[in-house]
């Protein structure tokens, strides 16, 4: 007997193997196969769905083993095929997201991890001190602790030998507690109850139906879709909830436990190997009834999926920018189609693409027009920075300062929003004009004063903040240009020296535990002023937060992105929604140089319908998504000449069609990234045009150097 295997090897397609006597496989079985002298994992596939060159039985090699794990379900296999076809990615790369942990091949009931004992060794080298400081109370495998501490594995093993780190046995197969749909039923408003009833009926009917759950911030969308989750739990079916940020996971877990009596299963990049193995096996076995996670949770092999929820569905972070360039919101809808289950897209500011699907009748819109209970939407007003500029050397206008003064006097909390990490986006020498640029990317180094480093936000390259200019060697000549959140926090410390301040960015809330600590401090009123990036704009509920200041509302409008105005509107609406979520009224101040701009007028007036209508019409006239299609071809190499030559060859051979145009090649706006030179081509086509087949035939007929990488981004969100 032979079996067709999709091997988890990026350079290989499907291969046939002989199934030895005594071994039984079926489509979806996870197997181990030989390739040359090495062994690889793979999944058995239906031969008719993956044609390949067949070879004689005498040339077939034997399967080595079948994993002690549930097979990959048929809907997941169909999703892998669809995703690879739509996003022009290798099947094996998509499949790897479903079988992305060694848990698929191992069923060891226990695993050995390591943690600090609290003992400080007599010989405390700088590396050992750094390791113990960064590890803190965390535990994990030796390689995980070494990564956390940014030291070699040898340092960790040395600390084990002297007793500063100890081994602990972790049970990887212990069952998760089952959520109880009747544990903490909410008191829903009539509007919420009506919407919840529609969602419950759809779950109970077990039919595919995408819903847009459109409700203003604070309207209780989470409580409403919790009722749909309760229906799925009662039916014994699994639920997947996708969140856009890992930092939102911990607050969600708390709210979930209050409703269902226990936490759901979490899946995100912050999990230890043992946690990942336990979660994967519980999900694949059907025991995990509710999973909450980042976009990667979408491809896990749930055998009995009854509901998918995409929270904050408008978020651009659902678009994967590396590897497989998929959009989790759209793939979630396709997974619901294959699983025959409802999909809920929850958002206070739905994307134009989602609104268009509602207009076409493909999605059903459910609206929650008002805030829950006594909470009212905040008042929003613009501060014209030309007429009311901040004091020299400052970034906060007098009117915003007075509003925060008043909030502090009332014992209320304030939030200052600026979507820019670090202290300053650019550092230059006032003597010679030297600017600090990343050696690996076409990007300025961002100053981070809290860690005394200059950092590249694209590749992570860091250097200590220099004392002198490396170009002219002048001392005290370096100047920070522009504000980041750390600089705003410094201004806050000068203006309100007694106020308790928290900086909230991905640098400070880098794990769910850190996010939970921040939420606890806010709820206990241990923070007066929050200075944060987009990380704090969504998902948080702080009843005592009444004043929100948007420091630079124009920041997101730069760069020529077709979604710039929409993204700015969504972001500021989301951050505005943090104000006045309790009984106390909220007020939002938007600092801008263009108060008459359409997006600013829409924010101030609250007339989102007019804004979306104008944006939609502009997209229609330009043939931009959702009325047209884009695809990007990104050519990169460490050799600039090779990348440029390949890009020009691709441009020269572009098919000529009336339904599409090809622009470029041209150097990408981010012309170098992580040491690779980049060129881009942009394809603009009519909506009905078969873009994927055209690109597949076009690029499939070409050959280029092995040192050149060609990536295709279908429906791009980033144009850098």
XYZ file of C-alpha atoms in Angstrom, residues 219-646:
428
model
C -21.622 48.463 24.158
C -21.044 44.985 25.591
C -20.025 43.061 22.468
C -17.979 40.616 24.549
C -20.929 39.758 26.815
C -23.094 39.191 23.738
C -20.748 36.803 21.951
C -20.120 35.041 25.284
C -23.735 33.869 24.958
C -22.916 32.301 21.601
C -19.911 30.612 23.238
C -22.211 29.321 25.995
C -24.441 27.743 23.335
C -21.432 26.032 21.722
C -20.231 24.711 25.107
C -23.722 23.396 25.890
C -23.706 21.570 22.554
C -20.294 20.044 23.331
C -18.615 21.853 20.423
C -15.368 23.818 20.372
C -14.988 27.605 20.104
C -12.043 29.662 18.849
C -11.673 33.323 19.867
C -9.008 35.306 17.993
C -7.514 38.425 19.609
C -5.204 40.852 17.783
C -2.636 41.270 20.575
C -1.016 38.871 23.034
C -1.322 41.573 25.729
C -5.128 41.375 25.487
C -5.149 37.673 26.341
C -4.848 38.023 30.123
C -7.715 40.557 30.589
C -9.872 38.362 28.345
C -9.060 35.265 30.426
C -10.225 37.087 33.557
C -13.533 38.157 31.992
C -14.045 34.661 30.620
C -13.470 33.060 34.032
C -16.023 35.406 35.611
C -18.605 34.241 33.054
C -17.767 30.523 32.728
C -16.027 29.620 36.020
C -12.597 28.801 34.555
C -10.143 30.137 32.017
C -10.139 29.007 28.381
C -7.131 27.377 26.752
C -4.649 30.043 25.638
C -2.542 29.832 22.471
C 0.075 32.474 21.669
C 3.810 32.949 21.186
C 4.408 33.522 24.909
C 3.642 29.906 25.862
C 6.361 27.590 27.105
C 6.997 24.369 25.183
C 5.171 22.314 27.825
C 2.169 24.649 27.735
C 2.101 24.547 23.948
C 2.281 20.746 23.915
C -0.541 20.436 26.475
C -2.744 22.956 24.641
C -2.190 21.397 21.193
C -3.041 17.901 22.360
C -6.161 19.094 24.224
C -7.311 21.037 21.144
C -6.599 18.190 18.697
C -8.297 15.707 21.007
C -11.428 17.848 21.325
C -11.110 18.265 25.115
C -10.346 22.006 24.896
C -13.834 23.481 24.450
C -12.748 27.134 24.194
C -9.424 28.411 22.860
C -8.360 32.048 22.865
C -5.301 33.082 20.938
C -3.485 35.135 18.369
C -3.940 34.602 14.622
C -1.799 31.421 14.622
C -4.540 29.645 16.627
C -6.688 29.732 13.487
C -4.948 26.736 11.878
C -4.990 24.400 14.889
C -6.709 21.024 14.275
C -10.000 21.446 16.169
C -12.017 18.268 15.423
C -15.405 19.701 16.440
C -15.411 23.454 15.837
C -18.798 25.063 16.450
C -18.007 28.804 16.569
C -15.276 31.260 15.563
C -15.053 34.783 17.032
C -12.663 37.413 15.658
C -12.542 40.215 18.236
C -11.439 43.698 17.114
C -11.827 42.305 13.587
C -10.738 45.591 11.962
C -7.212 45.320 13.401
C -4.424 45.325 10.822
C -2.306 43.060 13.061
C -4.500 40.175 11.862
C -2.574 40.435 8.575
C 0.543 38.252 8.652
C 3.442 40.187 7.085
C 6.050 37.403 6.931
C 5.991 33.809 5.727
C 2.435 33.062 4.611
C 0.900 36.510 4.001
C -2.624 35.587 5.132
C -5.277 37.773 6.765
C -6.718 35.960 9.791
C -10.087 37.731 9.507
C -10.661 36.437 5.978
C -9.208 32.981 6.624
C -11.443 32.703 9.716
C -14.491 33.149 7.472
C -13.201 30.410 5.165
C -12.562 28.106 8.113
C -16.148 28.692 9.239
C -17.257 27.768 5.707
C -15.337 24.470 5.771
C -16.429 23.694 9.358
C -20.078 24.715 8.679
C -20.161 26.949 11.750
C -20.965 30.634 12.376
C -18.213 33.271 12.402
C -18.581 36.470 14.459
C -16.512 39.513 13.453
C -16.777 41.904 16.410
C -15.709 45.543 15.985
C -16.646 49.094 16.938
C -15.056 50.336 13.696
C -15.486 47.635 11.016
C -13.194 47.675 7.998
C -14.618 48.914 4.698
C -14.041 45.441 3.230
C -16.270 43.934 5.944
C -18.963 46.588 5.454
C -18.920 45.788 1.734
C -19.617 42.120 2.449
C -22.651 43.221 4.481
C -23.878 45.323 1.543
C -23.537 42.310 -0.766
C -25.615 40.232 1.642
C -22.819 37.779 2.410
C -22.468 38.855 6.060
C -25.339 39.569 8.449
C -24.930 42.784 10.454
C -25.974 42.894 14.120
C -25.763 46.339 15.728
C -25.382 47.480 19.339
C -25.837 51.253 18.994
C -25.419 52.383 22.620
C -23.134 51.850 25.577
C -24.149 49.370 28.235
C -25.859 50.563 31.421
C -25.327 54.146 32.551
C -22.164 54.732 30.503
C -22.340 57.421 27.800
C -20.097 58.001 24.802
C -17.414 60.634 25.516
C -17.410 64.185 24.190
C -14.736 64.647 21.521
C -13.124 67.968 20.590
C -10.163 68.966 18.438
C -7.277 71.143 19.550
C -5.824 73.073 16.622
C -2.066 72.964 17.261
C -1.555 75.986 14.998
C -3.917 78.157 17.061
C -3.217 76.542 20.447
C 0.409 75.352 20.264
C 2.168 73.727 23.226
C 4.798 75.742 25.081
C 8.245 75.705 23.473
C 9.903 72.326 23.947
C 6.604 70.736 25.001
C 4.113 68.456 23.214
C 0.940 68.876 25.286
C -1.300 71.878 24.580
C -2.552 74.146 27.403
C -6.172 72.989 27.052
C -5.203 69.310 27.369
C -3.036 70.121 30.394
C -5.979 71.871 32.108
C -8.220 68.866 31.438
C -5.708 66.484 33.058
C -5.319 68.918 35.982
C -9.072 68.733 36.554
C -9.128 64.930 36.278
C -6.348 64.593 38.856
C -8.246 66.880 41.240
C -11.323 64.665 40.876
C -9.240 61.540 41.532
C -9.830 60.270 37.985
C -7.429 58.693 35.492
C -6.150 60.068 32.171
C -4.663 58.503 29.050
C -2.229 60.138 26.618
C -2.025 58.283 23.304
C 0.888 58.462 20.865
C 1.504 55.557 18.516
C 5.292 55.796 18.655
C 7.462 53.708 20.957
C 10.657 54.924 22.599
C 11.820 58.443 23.461
C 12.430 59.966 20.024
C 12.196 58.601 16.454
C 15.427 60.282 15.316
C 18.714 61.234 16.908
C 21.098 63.572 15.102
C 24.231 65.583 15.751
C 23.632 69.338 15.948
C 27.286 69.920 15.028
C 27.691 67.891 11.807
C 24.149 66.723 11.055
C 24.932 62.990 11.382
C 21.790 60.862 11.717
C 21.796 57.456 13.375
C 20.561 54.896 10.854
C 20.233 51.121 11.230
C 23.084 49.326 9.391
C 20.652 46.573 8.343
C 17.561 48.600 7.337
C 16.601 51.834 5.637
C 15.334 53.187 8.941
C 16.398 55.587 11.682
C 17.477 54.235 15.043
C 14.915 55.064 17.741
C 16.179 56.279 21.103
C 14.943 54.328 24.141
C 16.061 56.156 27.257
C 14.563 53.635 29.694
C 17.087 51.014 28.509
C 19.695 53.546 27.281
C 19.777 52.108 23.771
C 19.214 53.132 20.162
C 17.015 50.495 18.545
C 15.770 49.622 15.066
C 12.073 48.776 15.220
C 12.306 46.709 12.039
C 15.150 44.265 12.680
C 15.796 44.730 16.409
C 19.413 45.928 16.020
C 20.521 47.805 19.167
C 23.503 49.891 20.216
C 24.208 51.701 23.493
C 23.243 55.361 23.320
C 26.556 57.054 22.393
C 28.117 59.866 24.412
C 29.745 61.495 21.379
C 28.942 61.760 17.681
C 30.663 58.896 15.806
C 31.114 61.150 12.760
C 32.642 64.362 14.158
C 33.408 63.072 17.711
C 31.802 66.137 19.313
C 30.558 65.581 22.866
C 27.097 66.696 24.040
C 26.048 67.310 20.440
C 23.348 64.644 20.038
C 19.760 65.872 19.815
C 16.537 63.847 20.092
C 14.062 64.896 17.399
C 10.338 64.376 17.778
C 8.398 62.689 20.561
C 7.842 59.071 21.525
C 5.862 57.862 24.525
C 8.917 58.017 26.807
C 9.389 61.698 25.968
C 5.706 62.395 26.690
C 6.126 60.553 30.000
C 9.061 62.847 30.846
C 6.847 65.863 30.142
C 4.134 64.367 32.352
C 6.673 63.930 35.161
C 7.595 67.634 34.928
C 3.992 68.866 34.756
C 2.597 66.520 37.421
C 5.510 65.372 39.586
C 3.227 63.688 42.125
C 1.136 61.779 39.580
C 1.671 58.038 39.268
C 2.464 57.317 35.599
C 2.609 54.125 33.523
C 4.111 53.726 30.037
C 2.172 51.093 28.071
C 3.836 49.779 24.897
C 4.973 46.407 23.562
C 8.285 47.145 25.317
C 6.631 47.250 28.750
C 3.649 44.885 28.249
C 5.562 42.108 26.526
C 3.644 39.220 28.127
C 0.095 38.439 29.296
C 1.332 38.527 32.898
C 2.636 42.090 32.452
C -0.708 43.097 30.927
C -2.556 41.570 33.879
C -0.341 43.510 36.305
C -1.119 46.767 34.465
C -4.877 46.068 34.522
C -4.754 45.323 38.241
C -2.927 48.575 38.995
C -5.447 50.553 36.940
C -8.429 48.897 38.604
C -6.948 49.544 42.063
C -6.396 53.201 41.085
C -2.632 52.919 41.527
C -2.051 54.782 38.229
C -3.125 58.361 37.524
C -1.837 58.912 33.974
C -1.221 56.304 31.278
C 1.055 57.135 28.344
C 0.622 54.489 25.669
C 0.677 53.340 22.060
C -2.053 51.486 20.136
C -1.602 48.603 22.602
C -3.835 50.465 25.072
C -6.521 51.449 22.552
C -8.536 48.234 22.589
C -10.111 45.709 24.861
C -9.497 47.437 28.203
C -12.299 48.592 30.506
C -11.304 51.213 33.105
C -14.394 52.933 34.613
C -12.300 55.621 36.346
C -10.530 56.732 33.131
C -12.299 59.911 31.985
C -9.797 61.986 29.970
C -8.065 60.855 26.767
C -5.562 63.023 24.917
C -4.394 62.101 21.404
C -0.969 63.757 21.252
C -0.459 63.665 17.470
C -3.600 62.666 15.579
C -1.951 63.372 12.207
C 0.815 60.789 12.689
C -0.969 57.916 10.940
C -1.999 59.992 7.914
C 1.524 60.065 6.467
C 3.037 57.509 4.099
C 0.586 57.228 1.198
C -1.208 54.135 2.540
C -4.626 53.725 0.901
C -6.069 52.807 4.322
C -4.363 55.682 6.197
C -7.514 57.734 6.864
C -9.564 54.667 7.765
C -6.831 53.366 10.073
C -6.473 56.758 11.782
C -10.253 56.944 12.273
C -10.364 53.425 13.736
C -7.409 54.005 16.028
C -8.651 57.302 17.454
C -12.208 55.983 17.828
C -10.806 52.998 19.715
C -8.662 55.096 22.042
C -11.564 57.507 22.540
C -13.613 54.529 23.614
C -11.399 54.096 26.690
C -12.930 57.276 28.200
C -16.141 57.351 30.207
C -16.811 53.610 30.255
C -18.320 53.804 33.748
C -20.836 56.184 35.267
C -18.441 59.144 35.037
C -18.556 61.143 31.769
C -15.552 61.026 29.463
C -13.830 63.678 27.373
C -11.431 63.237 24.454
C -9.007 65.885 23.138
C -7.510 65.369 19.678
C -4.382 67.431 19.000
C -4.082 68.030 15.248
C -2.635 70.424 12.690
C -5.567 69.731 10.351
C -8.838 70.008 12.318
C -10.782 70.559 9.075
C -9.628 67.279 7.517
C -12.470 64.898 6.730
C -11.295 62.243 9.196
C -10.972 64.790 12.037
C -14.415 66.242 11.342
C -15.914 62.758 11.404
C -14.282 62.040 14.770
C -15.440 65.327 16.312
C -19.006 65.129 14.995
C -19.349 61.405 15.570
C -20.654 61.087 12.014
C -18.876 57.864 11.147
C -21.464 57.022 8.461
C -20.538 60.103 6.412
C -16.818 59.348 6.777
C -17.205 55.731 5.673
C -19.453 56.767 2.786
C -16.827 59.220 1.505
C -13.967 56.731 1.978
C -15.940 53.988 0.270
C -16.746 56.214 -2.703
C -13.073 57.205 -3.031
C -12.112 53.513 -3.070
C -14.773 52.789 -5.685
C -13.496 55.547 -7.981
C -9.894 54.368 -7.604
C -10.785 50.700 -8.080
C -9.128 50.028 -4.713
C -10.194 47.184 -2.375
C -12.919 46.065 -1.980
C -13.780 47.225 -5.534
C -10.459 46.185 -7.040
C -7.547 43.954 -6.130
C -3.904 44.472 -5.274
C -0.993 42.074 -5.065
C 2.622 42.929 -4.313
C 5.728 41.110 -5.514
C 8.685 41.730 -3.192
C 12.148 40.835 -4.494
C 14.968 40.790 -1.943
C 18.590 39.742 -1.678
C 21.754 40.584 0.223
C 23.174 41.331 -3.239
C 21.530 44.559 -4.433
C 22.442 44.020 -8.088
C 20.959 40.512 -8.083
C 17.721 41.740 -6.487
C 17.406 44.602 -8.969
C 18.161 42.392 -11.956
C 15.529 39.847 -10.894
